[in-house]
XYZ file of C-alpha atoms in Angstrom:
733
model
C 29.146 -18.608 27.774
C 30.628 -20.424 30.693
C 27.874 -19.094 32.887
C 24.942 -19.628 30.525
C 21.966 -21.179 32.185
C 19.974 -21.927 28.996
C 20.741 -23.206 25.485
C 22.789 -26.038 24.194
C 24.622 -28.204 26.777
C 22.940 -26.455 29.703
C 19.464 -27.539 30.820
C 19.377 -30.454 28.361
C 22.095 -32.123 30.547
C 19.937 -31.940 33.699
C 18.567 -35.266 34.873
C 15.255 -35.539 36.731
C 13.194 -38.372 38.138
C 11.068 -39.892 35.438
C 7.829 -41.909 35.470
C 7.131 -45.402 34.185
C 9.856 -47.018 36.183
C 12.576 -45.384 33.977
C 14.598 -43.821 36.773
C 16.405 -40.548 36.130
C 16.581 -39.251 32.587
C 17.742 -36.060 30.861
C 14.893 -33.591 30.781
C 14.677 -33.698 27.035
C 14.268 -37.477 27.070
C 11.513 -37.645 29.730
C 8.484 -39.329 28.085
C 5.002 -38.207 28.677
C 3.705 -41.825 28.175
C 4.872 -45.185 27.001
C 3.475 -48.020 24.844
C 4.830 -51.447 23.969
C 5.758 -53.056 20.634
C 7.632 -56.102 19.439
C 11.136 -55.598 17.971
C 11.632 -55.716 14.238
C 15.066 -57.359 13.791
C 15.458 -61.049 14.532
C 13.077 -63.881 15.208
C 13.429 -63.677 18.988
C 10.559 -61.252 19.024
C 11.544 -59.091 22.063
C 9.072 -56.801 23.669
C 10.134 -53.152 23.833
C 8.713 -50.144 25.833
C 8.576 -47.202 23.450
C 8.805 -43.780 25.153
C 6.440 -41.148 23.625
C 6.201 -37.350 23.779
C 2.865 -35.652 23.486
C 2.335 -33.347 20.476
C 2.697 -29.543 20.709
C -1.087 -29.314 20.779
C -1.297 -31.831 23.617
C -2.131 -34.812 21.354
C -1.283 -37.979 23.381
C 1.848 -39.444 21.962
C 1.636 -36.976 19.021
C 5.327 -36.018 19.372
C 6.307 -39.492 18.512
C 8.968 -41.859 19.893
C 11.928 -40.431 21.699
C 13.428 -43.584 23.152
C 12.882 -47.137 24.190
C 13.688 -49.820 26.804
C 13.111 -53.486 26.973
C 9.775 -54.681 28.480
C 10.361 -56.339 31.881
C 7.300 -58.551 31.835
C 7.100 -59.595 28.173
C 7.453 -63.394 28.273
C 10.071 -63.487 25.504
C 12.968 -61.226 26.743
C 12.047 -60.559 30.363
C 13.512 -56.995 30.426
C 16.594 -57.691 28.165
C 17.454 -56.433 24.686
C 20.419 -56.783 22.315
C 22.233 -53.769 20.856
C 20.135 -53.835 17.799
C 16.967 -53.565 19.721
C 18.246 -50.654 21.784
C 19.111 -48.785 18.518
C 15.810 -49.625 16.688
C 14.717 -45.981 16.619
C 18.067 -44.476 15.686
C 18.167 -46.106 12.321
C 14.922 -44.495 11.260
C 16.584 -41.097 11.026
C 19.222 -42.010 8.384
C 19.892 -39.334 5.687
C 19.481 -41.998 2.971
C 15.885 -42.766 3.827
C 13.694 -43.154 0.695
C 11.277 -40.295 1.087
C 9.833 -39.952 -2.409
C 9.298 -42.275 -5.459
C 12.302 -42.338 -7.787
C 12.001 -43.195 -11.499
C 14.902 -43.776 -13.957
C 14.854 -41.221 -16.630
C 16.046 -41.493 -20.304
C 19.630 -40.861 -19.197
C 19.573 -43.768 -16.725
C 19.384 -41.699 -13.492
C 16.817 -42.061 -10.754
C 14.802 -38.837 -10.453
C 12.108 -37.919 -7.901
C 8.477 -38.226 -9.026
C 5.178 -38.032 -7.310
C 3.131 -41.164 -6.384
C 0.703 -40.719 -9.319
C 3.569 -40.901 -11.758
C 5.159 -43.878 -9.798
C 1.953 -45.830 -9.729
C 1.277 -45.251 -13.427
C 4.787 -46.328 -14.233
C 4.524 -49.484 -12.155
C 1.176 -50.642 -13.586
C 1.782 -49.608 -17.212
C 5.235 -51.169 -17.432
C 4.391 -54.394 -15.575
C 1.256 -54.869 -17.678
C 3.279 -54.231 -20.824
C 5.730 -56.958 -19.819
C 2.820 -59.383 -19.205
C 1.157 -58.526 -22.531
C 4.433 -59.075 -24.425
C 5.750 -62.111 -22.600
C 2.830 -63.665 -20.739
C 1.546 -63.737 -17.166
C 4.576 -65.707 -15.923
C 6.999 -63.024 -17.074
C 6.534 -60.986 -13.878
C 7.562 -62.149 -10.384
C 8.131 -60.738 -6.965
C 10.670 -61.313 -4.143
C 9.426 -60.459 -0.638
C 10.757 -60.687 2.858
C 10.606 -61.827 6.457
C 10.955 -58.235 7.645
C 7.391 -56.806 7.103
C 4.250 -57.537 9.073
C 2.128 -60.680 8.335
C -0.801 -58.512 7.184
C 1.390 -56.872 4.500
C 2.779 -60.216 3.433
C -0.672 -61.682 2.958
C -2.046 -58.628 1.146
C 0.977 -58.671 -1.199
C 0.474 -62.313 -1.866
C -3.250 -61.850 -2.523
C -2.772 -58.789 -4.728
C -0.096 -60.494 -6.901
C -1.486 -63.919 -7.160
C -5.309 -63.270 -7.265
C -5.404 -59.759 -8.636
C -2.383 -59.131 -10.903
C -2.165 -62.670 -12.232
C 1.475 -63.090 -11.096
C 2.396 -66.761 -10.944
C 5.894 -66.707 -9.393
C 6.785 -65.059 -6.098
C 9.043 -65.986 -3.149
C 10.644 -64.374 -0.130
C 14.111 -64.030 1.298
C 13.084 -66.514 3.955
C 14.135 -69.029 1.319
C 17.674 -68.019 2.288
C 17.169 -68.843 5.927
C 14.178 -71.063 6.891
C 13.137 -73.072 3.847
C 14.939 -76.143 5.042
C 13.307 -76.125 8.476
C 9.893 -75.633 6.783
C 10.317 -78.681 4.499
C 11.834 -80.808 7.324
C 8.945 -80.154 9.606
C 6.288 -80.614 6.898
C 7.668 -83.940 5.842
C 8.478 -85.203 9.417
C 5.501 -83.800 11.351
C 2.876 -83.019 8.626
C 3.020 -79.265 9.054
C 5.596 -76.466 9.477
C 5.444 -76.563 13.288
C 8.466 -75.560 15.458
C 7.329 -77.310 18.681
C 9.050 -75.316 21.431
C 8.615 -72.463 23.729
C 11.507 -70.284 25.077
C 10.814 -71.698 28.533
C 12.504 -74.896 27.177
C 15.836 -73.107 27.256
C 15.491 -73.007 31.017
C 13.876 -76.406 31.600
C 16.173 -78.678 29.526
C 19.061 -80.426 31.246
C 20.888 -81.220 28.017
C 20.899 -78.692 25.197
C 22.516 -79.559 21.922
C 23.226 -76.660 19.528
C 23.928 -77.593 15.989
C 25.447 -74.931 13.719
C 23.966 -72.290 16.001
C 25.856 -69.422 17.682
C 23.143 -67.991 19.983
C 25.627 -65.731 21.820
C 25.826 -63.584 18.699
C 22.907 -64.480 16.518
C 20.172 -64.616 19.199
C 21.695 -63.255 22.403
C 18.472 -62.946 24.309
C 17.788 -66.611 23.728
C 21.219 -67.245 25.182
C 20.213 -65.153 28.219
C 17.344 -67.630 28.595
C 19.861 -70.507 28.541
C 21.813 -68.664 31.345
C 18.642 -68.648 33.461
C 18.638 -72.506 33.469
C 18.976 -73.750 37.034
C 19.292 -77.474 36.131
C 23.071 -77.367 35.649
C 22.613 -78.556 32.053
C 24.990 -80.287 29.656
C 25.521 -77.862 26.770
C 26.889 -79.583 23.646
C 27.782 -77.487 20.538
C 28.340 -79.143 17.226
C 30.106 -76.587 15.085
C 33.415 -76.541 13.179
C 34.223 -73.125 14.707
C 34.971 -72.398 18.388
C 32.174 -69.881 18.410
C 31.256 -67.773 21.526
C 28.540 -70.371 22.188
C 31.000 -73.261 21.833
C 33.355 -71.542 24.302
C 30.564 -71.560 26.853
C 29.621 -75.266 26.223
C 30.329 -78.176 28.491
C 31.456 -79.979 25.357
C 32.430 -78.534 21.980
C 32.296 -80.943 19.100
C 34.326 -79.363 16.225
C 33.040 -81.599 13.527
C 34.070 -81.086 9.879
C 31.854 -78.756 7.870
C 28.541 -80.398 6.762
C 29.186 -83.637 8.707
C 26.317 -83.156 11.173
C 24.073 -85.631 9.380
C 26.616 -88.474 9.835
C 27.001 -87.441 13.490
C 23.280 -87.800 14.290
C 23.001 -91.060 12.354
C 25.911 -92.409 14.416
C 24.430 -91.139 17.644
C 21.058 -92.773 16.744
C 22.857 -96.083 15.981
C 24.687 -95.967 19.277
C 21.455 -95.401 21.181
C 19.674 -98.182 19.267
C 22.517 -100.707 19.716
C 22.525 -99.975 23.485
C 18.667 -100.254 23.833
C 18.292 -96.643 24.783
C 15.201 -96.154 22.623
C 11.816 -94.875 23.996
C 9.999 -97.882 22.593
C 6.571 -96.831 23.811
C 6.807 -93.377 22.262
C 8.160 -94.788 19.005
C 5.537 -97.419 18.633
C 2.568 -95.199 19.462
C 3.620 -91.941 17.759
C 6.021 -92.534 14.938
C 6.231 -94.424 11.576
C 9.305 -95.921 9.857
C 11.414 -96.611 12.897
C 12.532 -100.142 12.002
C 13.734 -99.021 8.539
C 15.546 -96.181 10.195
C 17.214 -98.438 12.763
C 18.412 -100.647 10.021
C 19.724 -97.697 7.942
C 21.880 -96.283 10.849
C 23.656 -99.602 11.377
C 25.914 -98.368 8.586
C 27.088 -95.555 10.940
C 29.201 -97.041 13.689
C 31.315 -94.496 15.518
C 34.383 -95.593 13.580
C 32.715 -94.353 10.377
C 31.397 -91.290 12.025
C 34.811 -90.472 13.328
C 36.161 -90.464 9.716
C 33.266 -88.397 8.484
C 33.379 -85.749 11.284
C 37.014 -85.772 12.299
C 35.943 -86.326 15.891
C 37.745 -89.111 17.897
C 35.677 -92.209 18.817
C 36.116 -91.561 22.405
C 34.764 -87.996 22.019
C 31.658 -89.420 20.215
C 31.147 -91.912 23.018
C 31.640 -89.194 25.592
C 28.916 -87.068 23.897
C 26.549 -90.020 23.721
C 26.980 -90.868 27.377
C 26.477 -87.212 28.499
C 23.246 -87.049 26.516
C 22.099 -90.457 27.841
C 22.700 -89.307 31.480
C 20.099 -86.620 31.131
C 16.339 -86.655 31.229
C 15.246 -83.621 29.137
C 17.148 -83.431 25.863
C 16.575 -80.425 23.530
C 18.232 -79.938 20.057
C 18.491 -76.540 18.514
C 19.685 -75.556 15.087
C 19.975 -72.490 12.891
C 21.637 -71.582 9.610
C 24.599 -73.991 10.160
C 22.107 -76.772 9.318
C 19.630 -74.856 7.045
C 22.071 -73.330 4.598
C 23.432 -76.645 3.220
C 23.341 -78.788 0.181
C 21.694 -81.451 2.421
C 19.977 -79.268 4.995
C 16.587 -80.974 5.025
C 17.883 -84.479 5.692
C 20.347 -83.082 8.329
C 17.434 -81.294 10.119
C 15.517 -84.544 9.928
C 18.482 -86.510 11.399
C 18.079 -84.234 14.439
C 14.343 -84.716 14.512
C 14.771 -88.535 14.181
C 17.020 -88.580 17.157
C 14.467 -86.712 19.262
C 11.784 -89.059 18.151
C 13.630 -92.183 19.006
C 14.481 -90.876 22.457
C 10.879 -89.530 23.030
C 12.109 -85.970 23.590
C 9.219 -84.135 22.084
C 6.057 -82.518 23.615
C 7.562 -82.328 27.126
C 9.248 -79.499 28.983
C 12.890 -78.924 28.160
C 12.797 -81.102 24.913
C 12.206 -80.695 21.244
C 13.755 -80.753 17.756
C 13.832 -76.948 17.567
C 14.659 -74.825 14.591
C 15.436 -71.216 15.539
C 14.104 -68.844 12.917
C 16.173 -66.026 11.435
C 14.106 -62.874 10.666
C 11.520 -61.075 12.812
C 8.601 -62.421 10.727
C 9.999 -65.378 8.840
C 7.275 -67.522 10.511
C 4.625 -65.113 9.238
C 6.189 -65.447 5.759
C 6.275 -69.239 5.961
C 2.529 -69.330 6.720
C 0.976 -66.359 5.080
C 3.096 -64.856 2.235
C 1.129 -66.819 -0.392
C 4.315 -67.406 -2.347
C 5.169 -71.093 -2.934
C 2.491 -72.233 -0.529
C -1.174 -71.165 -0.335
C -2.301 -68.895 2.590
C -2.386 -70.581 6.027
C 0.039 -73.393 5.288
C -2.178 -74.748 2.504
C -1.255 -76.250 -0.868
C -1.989 -74.617 -4.263
C -2.227 -78.041 -5.835
C -5.169 -79.228 -3.588
C -8.616 -78.318 -4.969
C -10.166 -78.344 -1.543
C -7.650 -75.817 -0.236
C -8.130 -73.533 -3.211
C -11.921 -73.690 -2.766
C -11.554 -72.864 0.976
C -9.429 -69.833 0.404
C -11.575 -68.645 -2.456
C -14.645 -68.693 -0.176
C -12.923 -67.080 2.801
C -11.506 -64.261 0.743
C -14.497 -63.972 -1.638
C -12.297 -64.208 -4.731
C -13.068 -66.394 -7.821
C -11.594 -69.831 -7.427
C -10.297 -69.648 -10.910
C -7.994 -66.793 -9.930
C -6.031 -69.095 -7.666
C -3.198 -70.950 -9.442
C -3.268 -74.745 -9.339
C 0.535 -75.239 -9.180
C 3.292 -73.945 -6.907
C 5.102 -70.900 -8.334
C 8.887 -70.920 -8.801
C 11.157 -70.712 -5.725
C 13.759 -67.956 -5.381
C 16.570 -69.727 -7.199
C 14.255 -70.554 -10.101
C 13.085 -67.050 -10.333
C 16.584 -65.866 -10.663
C 17.257 -68.598 -13.275
C 14.067 -67.528 -15.023
C 15.484 -63.992 -15.382
C 18.722 -65.382 -16.680
C 16.816 -67.403 -19.281
C 14.740 -64.454 -20.318
C 11.456 -66.022 -19.092
C 10.954 -63.423 -16.290
C 11.244 -59.833 -17.446
C 9.656 -57.828 -14.691
C 10.717 -58.071 -11.012
C 9.285 -56.487 -7.911
C 11.607 -56.542 -4.854
C 10.065 -55.682 -1.460
C 12.176 -54.984 1.735
C 15.097 -57.192 0.670
C 18.506 -56.616 -0.849
C 19.356 -59.450 -3.155
C 22.187 -57.613 -4.926
C 24.007 -57.941 -1.656
C 22.645 -61.116 -0.045
C 22.081 -63.597 -2.886
C 24.597 -66.416 -3.301
C 27.276 -65.926 -5.945
C 26.239 -62.273 -6.178
C 28.437 -61.437 -9.200
C 26.044 -63.566 -11.275
C 23.127 -61.675 -9.759
C 24.452 -58.329 -10.990
C 24.227 -59.750 -14.503
C 20.795 -61.226 -13.865
C 19.312 -57.940 -12.717
C 20.767 -56.066 -15.660
C 18.679 -58.355 -17.959
C 15.257 -57.238 -16.613
C 12.994 -55.021 -18.549
C 11.660 -53.478 -15.423
C 12.981 -53.746 -11.810
C 10.951 -52.141 -8.936
C 12.499 -51.919 -5.462
C 10.322 -51.015 -2.476
C 12.426 -50.189 0.531
C 13.130 -47.864 3.501
C 16.357 -46.684 2.011
C 17.260 -45.624 -1.560
C 20.950 -46.613 -1.051
C 20.728 -50.382 -1.030
C 22.707 -52.201 -3.633
C 19.476 -53.381 -5.317
C 17.732 -49.999 -5.212
C 20.713 -48.463 -6.925
C 20.074 -50.520 -10.085
C 16.326 -50.260 -9.943
C 14.062 -48.650 -12.625
C 11.522 -47.551 -9.983
C 12.109 -47.131 -6.257
C 9.019 -46.883 -3.976
C 9.599 -45.340 -0.490
C 8.345 -47.456 2.357
C 7.825 -46.915 6.066
C 9.944 -48.966 8.435
C 9.546 -50.608 11.818
C 7.785 -48.207 14.267
C 6.194 -46.265 11.389
C 3.289 -48.723 10.683
C 1.334 -51.430 12.453
C 0.805 -55.165 12.161
C 1.974 -58.435 13.621
C 5.112 -60.515 13.569
C 5.347 -64.306 14.421
C 8.475 -65.277 16.215
C 10.517 -68.479 16.499
C 8.253 -69.954 19.244
C 5.132 -69.212 17.176
C 4.302 -66.144 19.252
C 2.171 -63.499 17.438
C 3.495 -60.048 18.653
C 2.211 -56.522 17.887
C 4.047 -53.862 16.014
C 2.728 -50.316 16.532
C 3.110 -46.957 14.738
C 4.961 -44.733 17.066
C 6.205 -42.105 14.632
C 5.460 -40.752 11.193
C 7.369 -42.069 8.125
C 9.571 -39.389 6.508
C 8.470 -37.441 3.446
C 6.113 -39.309 1.102
C 7.119 -42.729 2.330
C 4.060 -44.951 2.971
C 3.515 -48.192 4.837
C 3.909 -51.310 2.497
C 0.169 -52.011 3.225
C -0.809 -48.652 1.814
C 1.483 -49.090 -1.218
C -0.106 -52.397 -2.040
C -3.625 -50.891 -1.651
C -2.648 -48.052 -4.088
C -1.207 -50.519 -6.635
C -4.420 -52.709 -6.399
C -6.568 -49.692 -7.116
C -4.432 -48.375 -9.944
C -4.082 -51.960 -11.405
C -7.924 -52.245 -11.398
C -8.216 -55.182 -8.920
C -9.059 -53.028 -5.773
C -12.611 -54.357 -5.601
C -11.170 -57.896 -5.252
C -9.344 -56.818 -2.039
C -12.040 -54.538 -0.577
C -11.984 -56.498 2.709
C -8.393 -55.454 3.292
C -9.152 -51.973 4.502
C -6.321 -51.634 7.186
C -3.891 -53.895 8.934
C -6.297 -54.849 11.802
C -9.020 -55.759 9.314
C -6.404 -57.911 7.465
C -5.607 -59.579 10.854
C -9.149 -60.604 11.153
C -8.960 -62.067 7.628
C -5.868 -63.987 8.683
C -7.719 -65.351 11.698
C -10.383 -66.845 9.427
C -7.686 -68.235 7.164
C -6.018 -69.915 10.176
C -9.158 -71.372 11.629
C -9.158 -75.170 11.575
C -5.536 -75.398 10.527
C -2.550 -76.455 12.794
C -1.656 -72.654 13.118
C -5.171 -71.673 14.242
C -5.189 -68.384 16.112
C -8.914 -67.605 15.580
C -9.215 -67.157 19.362
C -7.232 -64.074 19.360
C -9.795 -61.204 19.498
C -7.907 -58.312 18.189
C -4.716 -56.211 18.379
C -5.541 -55.150 21.950
C -5.777 -58.774 22.977
C -2.228 -59.371 21.643
C -1.042 -56.311 23.464
C -2.441 -57.133 26.821
C -1.528 -60.804 26.620
C 2.213 -60.210 25.709
C 1.781 -61.905 22.466
C -0.114 -65.227 21.868
C 1.488 -68.470 20.510
C -0.410 -70.440 17.952
C -2.358 -72.579 18.055
C -5.009 -70.544 19.948
C -8.413 -71.666 18.475
C -11.638 -69.889 19.157
C -12.824 -72.830 21.276
C -10.636 -74.338 24.001
C -7.497 -72.127 23.459
C -4.860 -72.584 26.151
C -4.440 -69.250 27.968
C -0.901 -70.127 29.226
C 1.752 -67.589 28.316
C 4.056 -70.231 26.933
C 2.956 -73.516 25.246
C 4.726 -76.224 23.366
C 3.373 -78.562 20.703
C 2.839 -82.387 20.623
C 2.227 -82.809 24.314
C -0.446 -85.388 23.352
C 1.964 -87.199 20.930
C -0.308 -86.351 17.949
C 1.351 -85.032 14.864
C -0.256 -83.563 11.707
C -0.034 -86.477 9.220
C -3.316 -88.267 8.615
C -2.279 -91.143 10.886
C -1.195 -88.764 13.629
C 2.317 -90.060 13.577
C 5.690 -88.402 12.870
C 7.841 -89.951 10.121
C 11.484 -91.090 10.289
C 13.039 -89.734 7.053
C 16.690 -90.371 6.059
C 19.188 -90.894 3.233
C 22.834 -91.322 2.664
C 24.856 -88.150 3.249
C 26.288 -86.545 0.189
C 29.777 -85.046 -0.134
C 30.360 -81.274 -0.388
C 29.549 -80.044 -3.943
C 32.796 -78.143 -3.980
C 35.361 -79.749 -1.636
C 38.549 -77.946 -0.795
C 41.670 -79.111 -2.614
C 44.078 -78.240 -5.340
C 44.147 -74.525 -6.231
C 41.464 -73.873 -3.575
C 42.671 -75.649 -0.390
C 40.433 -74.005 2.171
C 36.737 -74.434 3.009
C 35.012 -71.093 3.434
C 32.538 -70.748 6.251
C 30.201 -67.787 6.526
C 27.831 -66.539 9.279
C 26.911 -63.852 11.714
C 29.843 -61.544 12.632
C 28.553 -59.801 15.749
C 25.483 -59.129 17.766
C 25.446 -55.544 16.447
C 25.141 -56.460 12.787
C 22.062 -57.604 10.855
C 22.053 -59.244 7.437
C 23.143 -56.743 4.765
C 23.465 -53.919 7.268
C 20.837 -51.904 5.541
C 19.640 -50.723 8.935
C 22.378 -51.455 11.441
C 24.959 -49.473 9.380
C 22.855 -46.354 10.002
C 23.457 -46.412 13.790
C 26.611 -44.662 15.023
C 26.503 -46.758 18.196
C 26.250 -50.054 16.351
C 28.983 -49.075 13.886
C 31.399 -48.779 16.733
C 30.683 -52.303 17.870
C 31.912 -54.162 14.808
C 34.713 -53.841 12.266
C 34.025 -51.258 9.518
C 35.652 -53.381 6.700
C 35.458 -57.013 5.758
C 37.882 -59.346 7.588
C 38.679 -63.078 7.305
C 39.355 -65.377 10.168
C 42.415 -67.587 9.742
C 43.783 -70.385 11.921
C 47.237 -69.460 13.360
C 48.807 -72.595 11.860
C 47.516 -71.707 8.420
C 48.625 -68.140 8.947
C 52.248 -69.200 9.817
C 52.357 -71.562 6.795
C 51.231 -68.687 4.450
C 53.279 -66.023 6.289
C 50.144 -64.040 7.008
C 50.383 -61.693 9.996
C 47.468 -60.418 12.029
C 45.741 -57.370 10.443
C 47.571 -58.019 7.148
C 45.722 -57.323 3.946
C 45.040 -60.568 2.150
C 42.990 -61.809 -0.857
C 40.449 -64.583 -0.652
C 39.461 -66.106 -3.892
C 37.001 -68.775 -5.215
C 36.192 -69.828 -8.720
C 33.551 -67.101 -8.746
C 35.364 -64.064 -7.451
C 38.285 -62.446 -5.583
C 38.011 -60.055 -2.589
C 40.392 -58.058 -0.409
C 40.144 -58.473 3.384
C 42.047 -58.003 6.580
C 43.412 -61.172 8.288
C 42.128 -61.911 11.753
C 44.248 -64.722 13.086
C 42.346 -66.792 15.603
C 41.926 -70.320 16.940
C 38.181 -69.831 16.614
C 38.348 -71.204 13.073
C 39.814 -74.713 12.409
C 42.861 -75.443 10.380
C 41.925 -75.680 6.678
C 38.916 -73.312 7.049
C 38.359 -69.632 6.691
C 35.459 -67.623 8.040
C 33.851 -64.452 6.496
C 30.916 -62.604 8.151
C 27.919 -62.486 5.951
C 27.165 -58.761 6.399
C 29.767 -57.397 4.097
C 28.943 -56.978 0.345
C 32.173 -58.737 -0.647
C 31.347 -62.054 0.986
C 28.779 -63.379 -1.512
C 31.127 -62.679 -4.360
C 32.755 -65.968 -3.378
C 29.874 -68.269 -2.427
C 28.742 -71.182 -4.619
C 25.223 -71.360 -6.140
C 24.414 -74.827 -4.594
C 21.027 -75.620 -3.163
C 19.284 -78.244 -1.007
C 17.316 -80.516 -3.427
C 14.126 -80.477 -1.260
C 14.026 -76.919 0.208
C 15.934 -75.105 -2.626
C 17.674 -73.199 0.162
C 21.195 -71.831 -0.791
C 24.233 -73.605 0.658
C 26.030 -70.460 1.856
C 28.262 -72.210 4.406
C 30.927 -74.230 2.580
C 32.787 -73.758 -0.677
C 36.360 -74.052 -1.781
C 38.616 -70.892 -1.646
C 42.246 -69.925 -1.376
C 44.084 -67.320 0.630
C 46.775 -65.150 -0.830
C 49.122 -63.274 1.493
C 49.996 -60.637 -1.002
C 46.858 -58.528 -1.643
C 48.421 -56.049 -3.895
């Protein structure tokens, strides 16, 4: 055996020069050809080179994907990828892939069935629920993880074909606040920036955003900045991003709104307002300037816990720079007052004229790979293409473009995610279809959701894996293809439409979500209504028509090949006069999407935390991303042996050393964290990264949302995951 020249661990270890600029590779990993595709994890939207083997019969690429590397010339990542991207193929081979439909039998166990039985069960039982309880008794919950074409087909099937009134997506959990803030302030959901702004800004302000972990490739773009920028991080925690800042501002949880009102007042009082920009391109400034007079730095210091001299230092650093950009993520969005906080950031950028120019912007960083596609085309609580269900002209336009009866389009918005859950609790919604999301893990106050799901007459889960917490309690599981096993488009944070390609076959009987929706439409009896939707690229052409004439117009994109060759295309890209530049920002002409062309100053008095720490629960619980190797509920990342080695297996809680000493908690000690809603066991991680009086739990573990409080922003209905009252018990026995 020691002298064997063939077999396992012999020739397969040999490395040979490879083509396509890949250097030396083991013989078994040498590709015959490569193709490109956009990554399917976060909203960064990185370009990946996928390595393909030819089939045994010589079919080009017929052997499927055998590896990947980041694309060096893709304008997003420029040859970089995070650990999740590198492992994108590995998670497709998990043993718990859903490979056949599963239907609950009389004993309550999920049993394999064929597609005909599954489709009959879906249609018969959903129709039975509607007949008994009315058309509003069935709802769906979708995702920001599937291609735009699939989202739009699902929204059209359910709303126009099945008569479903209520549907929403898990983007409600991450991006609804930014959507509403942009719509109210700018007149349309329009993140204005391009990633080049990371490199061209000379003052970057990150608010509740830990790019080093959550969006590491964006942080790489910051590191390319040659302007020696000021980097200010407003965050209660000393995050990895805060540690790399020129100034960390550890404000109290949810005091960001007061901070930006105070900053605006300081600039107004010192005459540091871009009066020309404000007068020509905004509305409501005088009222805003009067309002922020109530926020001198003395008050802001009390609200935020930051010394007055630190606030002045921050203001002077910002004032000394020419190109100011503000960036926020879930630390702002997931709040009881997220919309007005986001608008406090927008207001500051308006009064300083830092919009529409290189290195500027009020910039919301999206969460999921296709949250932007969901925001514009999921047809859930807003009509296709950023339109409004309540506007007759919008309904008429969509009916004509899709060749559907106008009366099939509802005239009111459907319920948002929280109201759908409440509707189940009240018995108004009896059938629920969950697609590519895992609410039994991710929804706020998840103990209540366990009760909610048990009340349904019929729960359908459509997913890559049969093992998710939600699939385990389903009546019917439909096996879906994942990233790399289907085609379509994603829209990333900077509005770039990127192409997803099918580079391998889905396992077993799993189908692309697009094909599942088509099959359900045919079995339901509304297939003729959707006859234009023949395949994903035909659907893309439909989306182009729906986008034409809107702020998100991309009717100038020819086809999938155009996207592939261009390295993605940012909207807007109209059929006439589209800017061919690889990276483009909005509002360079100072024109916004309100009828008068002006942006609005919107503001209101900050509100206290719904559940402040004190008494029996003296700590404020913060939640967020744990590592660059974890993703949401770990449905995919937990399937990679490489990624699992890069983060702790079990849930841990971060505790400040002073709190740990006071409670006699040692590092690595088992502790119990409790709120009014639940109690969990965790391992203590003692660190100065979390402030005294606060605890931090990563969002990825199923235990975390047993503690969170069901509070929501009044405008966006986004959950306030980030701050609730808890206690820490040293004895976890």
